[in-house]
Amino acid sequence: MGNIKDIIKKAAGLTSGTTVGLGNEINRSEWLRNVLQQVPAGSRLLDAGAGEQPYRPFCSHLHYVSQDIGEYDGKGEVGLQTERWDFGKLDIVSDIASIPEPDGAFDAILCSEVIEHIPDPVRVFGEFSRLLRPGGHLILTAPFCSLTHFAPNHFCTGFSRFFYEYHLDANGFELSELSYNGNYFGYLAQELLRLNSVAQKYTASPLSRSERIRINKLLKTIERLDGADSGSRELLCYGIHIHARKR
């Protein structure tokens, strides 16, 4: 974790000593690790939109099946891109809304940071409902708010709790857990940490030393407010984590 934080801060040119704004990926990975451990050993799990399969190590006790359309190459001219991308060996290459498996084929489905890249995410909920046996687990994460990334396959900037409560219920799911990743202050800090790289790309004018010093001071103020937070996640956060069961 320390290495990830150091890399982000080095790229941003910031040295405030704060940790606010650095939790997005770390929090999500820890939540997924804990929830996946709740899935009984030997269960058949579909990692839908598996990408580079970063959470496969959390599924060593499960019969893991990876699926992706397998088209992204890391390159693009719009927004944030990864430059490189390696799907590895996928078990299923298909449209996520039409997966060639029979009804009730899986005990659990993992879908992490995917549905913002789907033109019709509600249709995907219907497909997940079809693929899960009754009582099966749906483990899903997606942004509450995000910058343009993986374009042109970026169709939604994010989803609120009300989206999940309505559409999961309508597709036969009962929520077991809905949790927020981060809050308003953490999100602001995340974007301040990204400011230097965005300025370099879109203005050809990196932050000056005095500007970085001022941002470091602001990050300390944001960290103080983050420590006193009592519910700003309802306004803004990194994302929402869902654990639901098929009725």
Short mmCIF file of C-alpha atoms in Angstrom, two decimals:
data_model
loop_
_atom_site.label_atom_id
_atom_site.label_comp_id
_atom_site.label_asym_id
_atom_site.label_seq_id
_atom_site.Cartn_x
_atom_site.Cartn_y
_atom_site.Cartn_z
CA MET A 1 0.00 0.00 0.00
CA GLY A 2 2.78 2.36 0.84
CA ASN A 3 4.33 1.89 -2.60
CA ILE A 4 1.03 2.70 -4.36
CA LYS A 5 0.64 5.86 -2.31
CA ASP A 6 4.24 6.93 -2.94
CA ILE A 7 3.87 6.44 -6.70
CA ILE A 8 0.67 8.51 -6.81
CA LYS A 9 2.16 11.34 -4.78
CA LYS A 10 5.39 11.34 -6.77
CA ALA A 11 3.41 11.63 -10.02
CA ALA A 12 1.43 14.49 -8.51
CA GLY A 13 4.54 16.29 -7.27
CA LEU A 14 3.09 16.45 -3.75
CA THR A 15 4.72 15.70 -0.41
CA SER A 16 2.18 16.82 2.19
CA GLY A 17 2.46 13.66 4.28
CA THR A 18 -1.31 13.13 4.12
CA THR A 19 -3.04 9.93 3.04
CA VAL A 20 -6.42 11.44 2.16
CA GLY A 21 -7.49 10.76 -1.43
CA LEU A 22 -5.39 7.61 -1.79
CA GLY A 23 -7.92 5.00 -0.69
CA ASN A 24 -10.03 4.26 -3.76
CA GLU A 25 -8.37 1.15 -5.14
CA ILE A 26 -7.03 0.02 -1.77
CA ASN A 27 -10.47 0.17 -0.10
CA ARG A 28 -12.13 -1.62 -3.00
CA SER A 29 -9.59 -4.46 -3.05
CA GLU A 30 -9.91 -5.01 0.69
CA TRP A 31 -13.71 -5.06 0.52
CA LEU A 32 -13.67 -7.54 -2.36
CA ARG A 33 -11.21 -9.79 -0.55
CA ASN A 34 -13.47 -9.92 2.52
CA VAL A 35 -16.72 -10.50 0.61
CA LEU A 36 -15.26 -13.14 -1.69
CA GLN A 37 -14.13 -15.07 1.38
CA GLN A 38 -17.80 -15.34 2.36
CA VAL A 39 -18.57 -17.37 -0.78
CA PRO A 40 -18.45 -21.07 0.15
CA ALA A 41 -15.41 -23.02 -1.00
CA GLY A 42 -15.92 -24.89 -4.25
CA SER A 43 -18.62 -22.51 -5.51
CA ARG A 44 -18.58 -21.75 -9.22
CA LEU A 45 -17.87 -18.02 -9.66
CA LEU A 46 -18.07 -15.96 -12.83
CA ASP A 47 -15.78 -12.93 -13.01
CA ALA A 48 -17.85 -10.91 -15.49
CA GLY A 49 -15.84 -8.30 -17.37
CA ALA A 50 -12.73 -9.77 -15.77
CA GLY A 51 -10.25 -7.57 -17.63
CA GLU A 52 -6.75 -8.44 -16.43
CA GLN A 53 -8.28 -10.63 -13.70
CA PRO A 54 -6.81 -8.69 -10.74
CA TYR A 55 -9.08 -10.38 -8.19
CA ARG A 56 -8.43 -13.95 -9.29
CA PRO A 57 -6.02 -14.44 -6.34
CA PHE A 58 -8.94 -13.76 -3.96
CA CYS A 59 -10.84 -16.69 -5.52
CA SER A 60 -8.39 -19.54 -4.94
CA HIS A 61 -11.04 -21.39 -2.89
CA LEU A 62 -13.55 -21.12 -5.75
CA HIS A 63 -14.08 -22.57 -9.22
CA TYR A 64 -13.13 -19.35 -11.02
CA VAL A 65 -14.43 -18.64 -14.55
CA SER A 66 -13.31 -15.45 -16.34
CA GLN A 67 -15.38 -13.64 -18.99
CA ASP A 68 -14.74 -10.53 -21.04
CA ILE A 69 -15.45 -9.24 -24.52
CA GLY A 70 -11.68 -9.00 -24.84
CA GLU A 71 -11.45 -5.95 -27.10
CA TYR A 72 -9.72 -3.22 -25.07
CA ASP A 73 -6.02 -2.76 -25.92
CA GLY A 74 -5.11 0.04 -23.51
CA LYS A 75 -4.86 2.64 -26.25
CA GLY A 76 -7.04 5.59 -27.13
CA GLU A 77 -6.97 9.34 -27.64
CA VAL A 78 -9.73 10.45 -25.25
CA GLY A 79 -9.55 10.62 -21.46
CA LEU A 80 -7.59 8.24 -19.24
CA GLN A 81 -6.11 5.15 -20.88
CA THR A 82 -3.83 2.43 -19.51
CA GLU A 83 -1.43 2.27 -22.53
CA ARG A 84 -1.08 -1.49 -22.06
CA TRP A 85 -3.63 -4.21 -21.34
CA ASP A 86 -3.31 -7.98 -21.05
CA PHE A 87 -6.44 -10.09 -20.60
CA GLY A 88 -4.41 -13.27 -20.17
CA LYS A 89 -6.34 -16.45 -20.88
CA LEU A 90 -10.08 -15.83 -20.72
CA ASP A 91 -12.44 -18.76 -20.20
CA ILE A 92 -15.33 -17.04 -22.01
CA VAL A 93 -15.06 -14.34 -24.69
CA SER A 94 -18.50 -12.82 -25.22
CA ASP A 95 -20.80 -9.85 -24.78
CA ILE A 96 -21.42 -9.48 -21.03
CA ALA A 97 -25.17 -9.15 -21.67
CA SER A 98 -25.26 -12.48 -23.54
CA ILE A 99 -22.99 -15.04 -21.89
CA PRO A 100 -23.12 -18.55 -23.38
CA GLU A 101 -23.88 -20.44 -20.16
CA PRO A 102 -27.14 -22.11 -19.07
CA ASP A 103 -29.60 -20.68 -16.55
CA GLY A 104 -28.42 -21.05 -12.95
CA ALA A 105 -24.89 -21.98 -14.03
CA PHE A 106 -23.13 -20.04 -11.26
CA ASP A 107 -23.16 -19.79 -7.48
CA ALA A 108 -21.62 -16.31 -7.53
CA ILE A 109 -20.86 -13.48 -9.95
CA LEU A 110 -18.13 -10.89 -9.46
CA CYS A 111 -18.39 -7.72 -11.56
CA SER A 112 -15.93 -5.02 -10.52
CA GLU A 113 -15.61 -1.59 -12.17
CA VAL A 114 -17.35 -2.80 -15.34
CA ILE A 115 -20.93 -1.58 -15.68
CA GLU A 116 -19.95 2.02 -16.44
CA HIS A 117 -18.47 0.56 -19.65
CA ILE A 118 -21.70 -1.16 -20.69
CA PRO A 119 -24.22 0.68 -22.92
CA ASP A 120 -27.18 -0.92 -21.10
CA PRO A 121 -26.19 -1.93 -17.55
CA VAL A 122 -29.77 -2.77 -16.54
CA ARG A 123 -29.85 -5.46 -19.23
CA VAL A 124 -26.72 -6.91 -17.64
CA PHE A 125 -28.53 -7.23 -14.30
CA GLY A 126 -31.11 -9.37 -16.08
CA GLU A 127 -28.38 -11.58 -17.50
CA PHE A 128 -26.76 -11.96 -14.08
CA SER A 129 -30.13 -12.93 -12.62
CA ARG A 130 -30.50 -15.60 -15.29
CA LEU A 131 -27.03 -17.01 -14.71
CA LEU A 132 -27.23 -17.19 -10.90
CA ARG A 133 -28.90 -19.99 -9.03
CA PRO A 134 -31.42 -18.95 -6.32
CA GLY A 135 -29.49 -17.71 -3.30
CA GLY A 136 -26.43 -16.99 -5.43
CA HIS A 137 -24.11 -14.07 -4.68
CA LEU A 138 -23.75 -10.94 -6.82
CA ILE A 139 -20.63 -8.99 -5.84
CA LEU A 140 -20.44 -5.71 -7.73
CA THR A 141 -18.48 -2.46 -7.58
CA ALA A 142 -18.71 0.60 -9.81
CA PRO A 143 -17.92 4.30 -9.56
CA PHE A 144 -20.25 6.80 -8.00
CA CYS A 145 -18.39 9.37 -10.08
CA SER A 146 -15.54 8.89 -12.54
CA LEU A 147 -13.48 10.69 -15.14
CA THR A 148 -13.59 9.52 -18.74
CA HIS A 149 -11.59 6.30 -18.99
CA PHE A 150 -11.27 3.33 -21.36
CA ALA A 151 -12.95 5.50 -24.02
CA PRO A 152 -14.82 5.08 -26.23
CA ASN A 153 -16.29 2.39 -23.97
CA HIS A 154 -17.31 4.73 -21.16
CA PHE A 155 -21.07 5.18 -21.08
CA CYS A 156 -21.84 6.30 -17.50
CA THR A 157 -19.77 8.37 -15.10
CA GLY A 158 -21.27 6.50 -12.14
CA PHE A 159 -24.27 5.13 -10.26
CA SER A 160 -26.11 6.12 -7.07
CA ARG A 161 -27.52 3.87 -4.37
CA PHE A 162 -31.00 4.54 -5.76
CA PHE A 163 -30.00 3.03 -9.12
CA TYR A 164 -29.02 -0.21 -7.39
CA GLU A 165 -31.97 -0.32 -5.03
CA TYR A 166 -34.44 0.04 -7.89
CA HIS A 167 -32.89 -2.05 -10.65
CA LEU A 168 -31.51 -4.91 -8.56
CA ASP A 169 -34.88 -5.42 -6.90
CA ALA A 170 -36.60 -5.32 -10.30
CA ASN A 171 -34.26 -8.06 -11.54
CA GLY A 172 -34.77 -10.46 -8.66
CA PHE A 173 -32.02 -9.50 -6.23
CA GLU A 174 -32.11 -8.71 -2.53
CA LEU A 175 -29.40 -6.40 -1.18
CA SER A 176 -27.26 -7.89 1.57
CA GLU A 177 -24.82 -4.97 1.73
CA LEU A 178 -24.51 -1.56 0.11
CA SER A 179 -21.41 0.31 1.22
CA TYR A 180 -19.74 3.51 0.14
CA ASN A 181 -16.10 3.76 -0.84
CA GLY A 182 -14.78 7.09 0.41
CA ASN A 183 -16.59 10.40 0.79
CA TYR A 184 -16.75 13.96 -0.55
CA PHE A 185 -13.44 14.97 1.03
CA GLY A 186 -11.56 11.92 -0.18
CA TYR A 187 -12.82 12.46 -3.71
CA LEU A 188 -11.73 16.12 -3.70
CA ALA A 189 -8.28 15.07 -2.48
CA GLN A 190 -8.05 12.37 -5.16
CA GLU A 191 -8.61 14.96 -7.86
CA LEU A 192 -6.15 17.42 -6.31
CA LEU A 193 -3.56 14.65 -6.41
CA ARG A 194 -4.35 14.21 -10.10
CA LEU A 195 -4.24 17.95 -10.86
CA ASN A 196 -0.59 18.13 -11.93
CA SER A 197 -0.87 15.32 -14.49
CA VAL A 198 -4.13 16.72 -15.88
CA ALA A 199 -2.57 20.19 -16.12
CA GLN A 200 0.41 18.77 -17.99
CA LYS A 201 -1.80 16.93 -20.48
CA TYR A 202 -4.40 19.59 -21.16
CA THR A 203 -2.57 22.89 -20.58
CA ALA A 204 1.11 22.01 -21.16
CA SER A 205 1.70 23.91 -17.93
CA PRO A 206 2.66 21.80 -14.89
CA LEU A 207 2.11 23.18 -11.43
CA SER A 208 4.77 25.49 -10.09
CA ARG A 209 6.55 24.85 -6.81
CA SER A 210 4.50 27.52 -5.04
CA GLU A 211 1.27 26.04 -6.40
CA ARG A 212 2.24 22.57 -5.17
CA ILE A 213 2.96 24.01 -1.73
CA ARG A 214 -0.49 25.61 -1.61
CA ILE A 215 -2.14 22.35 -2.68
CA ASN A 216 -0.21 20.45 -0.01
CA LYS A 217 -1.62 22.83 2.60
CA LEU A 218 -5.12 22.39 1.19
CA LEU A 219 -4.73 18.60 1.33
CA LYS A 220 -3.94 18.87 5.05
CA THR A 221 -7.13 20.88 5.55
CA ILE A 222 -9.12 18.30 3.58
CA GLU A 223 -7.58 15.50 5.65
CA ARG A 224 -8.75 17.25 8.84
CA LEU A 225 -12.27 17.59 7.46
CA ASP A 226 -12.22 13.98 6.29
CA GLY A 227 -11.40 12.89 9.83
CA ALA A 228 -14.43 14.77 11.14
CA ASP A 229 -16.80 13.62 8.39
CA SER A 230 -20.25 12.39 9.39
CA GLY A 231 -21.96 11.49 6.14
CA SER A 232 -20.68 13.45 3.14
CA ARG A 233 -20.57 10.20 1.17
CA GLU A 234 -24.23 10.82 0.29
CA LEU A 235 -23.06 13.77 -1.81
CA LEU A 236 -19.98 12.27 -3.43
CA CYS A 237 -17.67 9.28 -3.05
CA TYR A 238 -15.36 7.11 -5.15
CA GLY A 239 -17.89 4.35 -5.67
CA ILE A 240 -20.44 1.98 -4.19
CA HIS A 241 -19.92 -1.67 -3.30
CA ILE A 242 -22.80 -4.13 -3.62
CA HIS A 243 -23.33 -7.62 -2.21
CA ALA A 244 -26.73 -8.98 -3.25
CA ARG A 245 -28.38 -12.39 -3.31
CA LYS A 246 -30.56 -13.85 -6.05
CA ARG A 247 -34.10 -14.41 -4.76
#
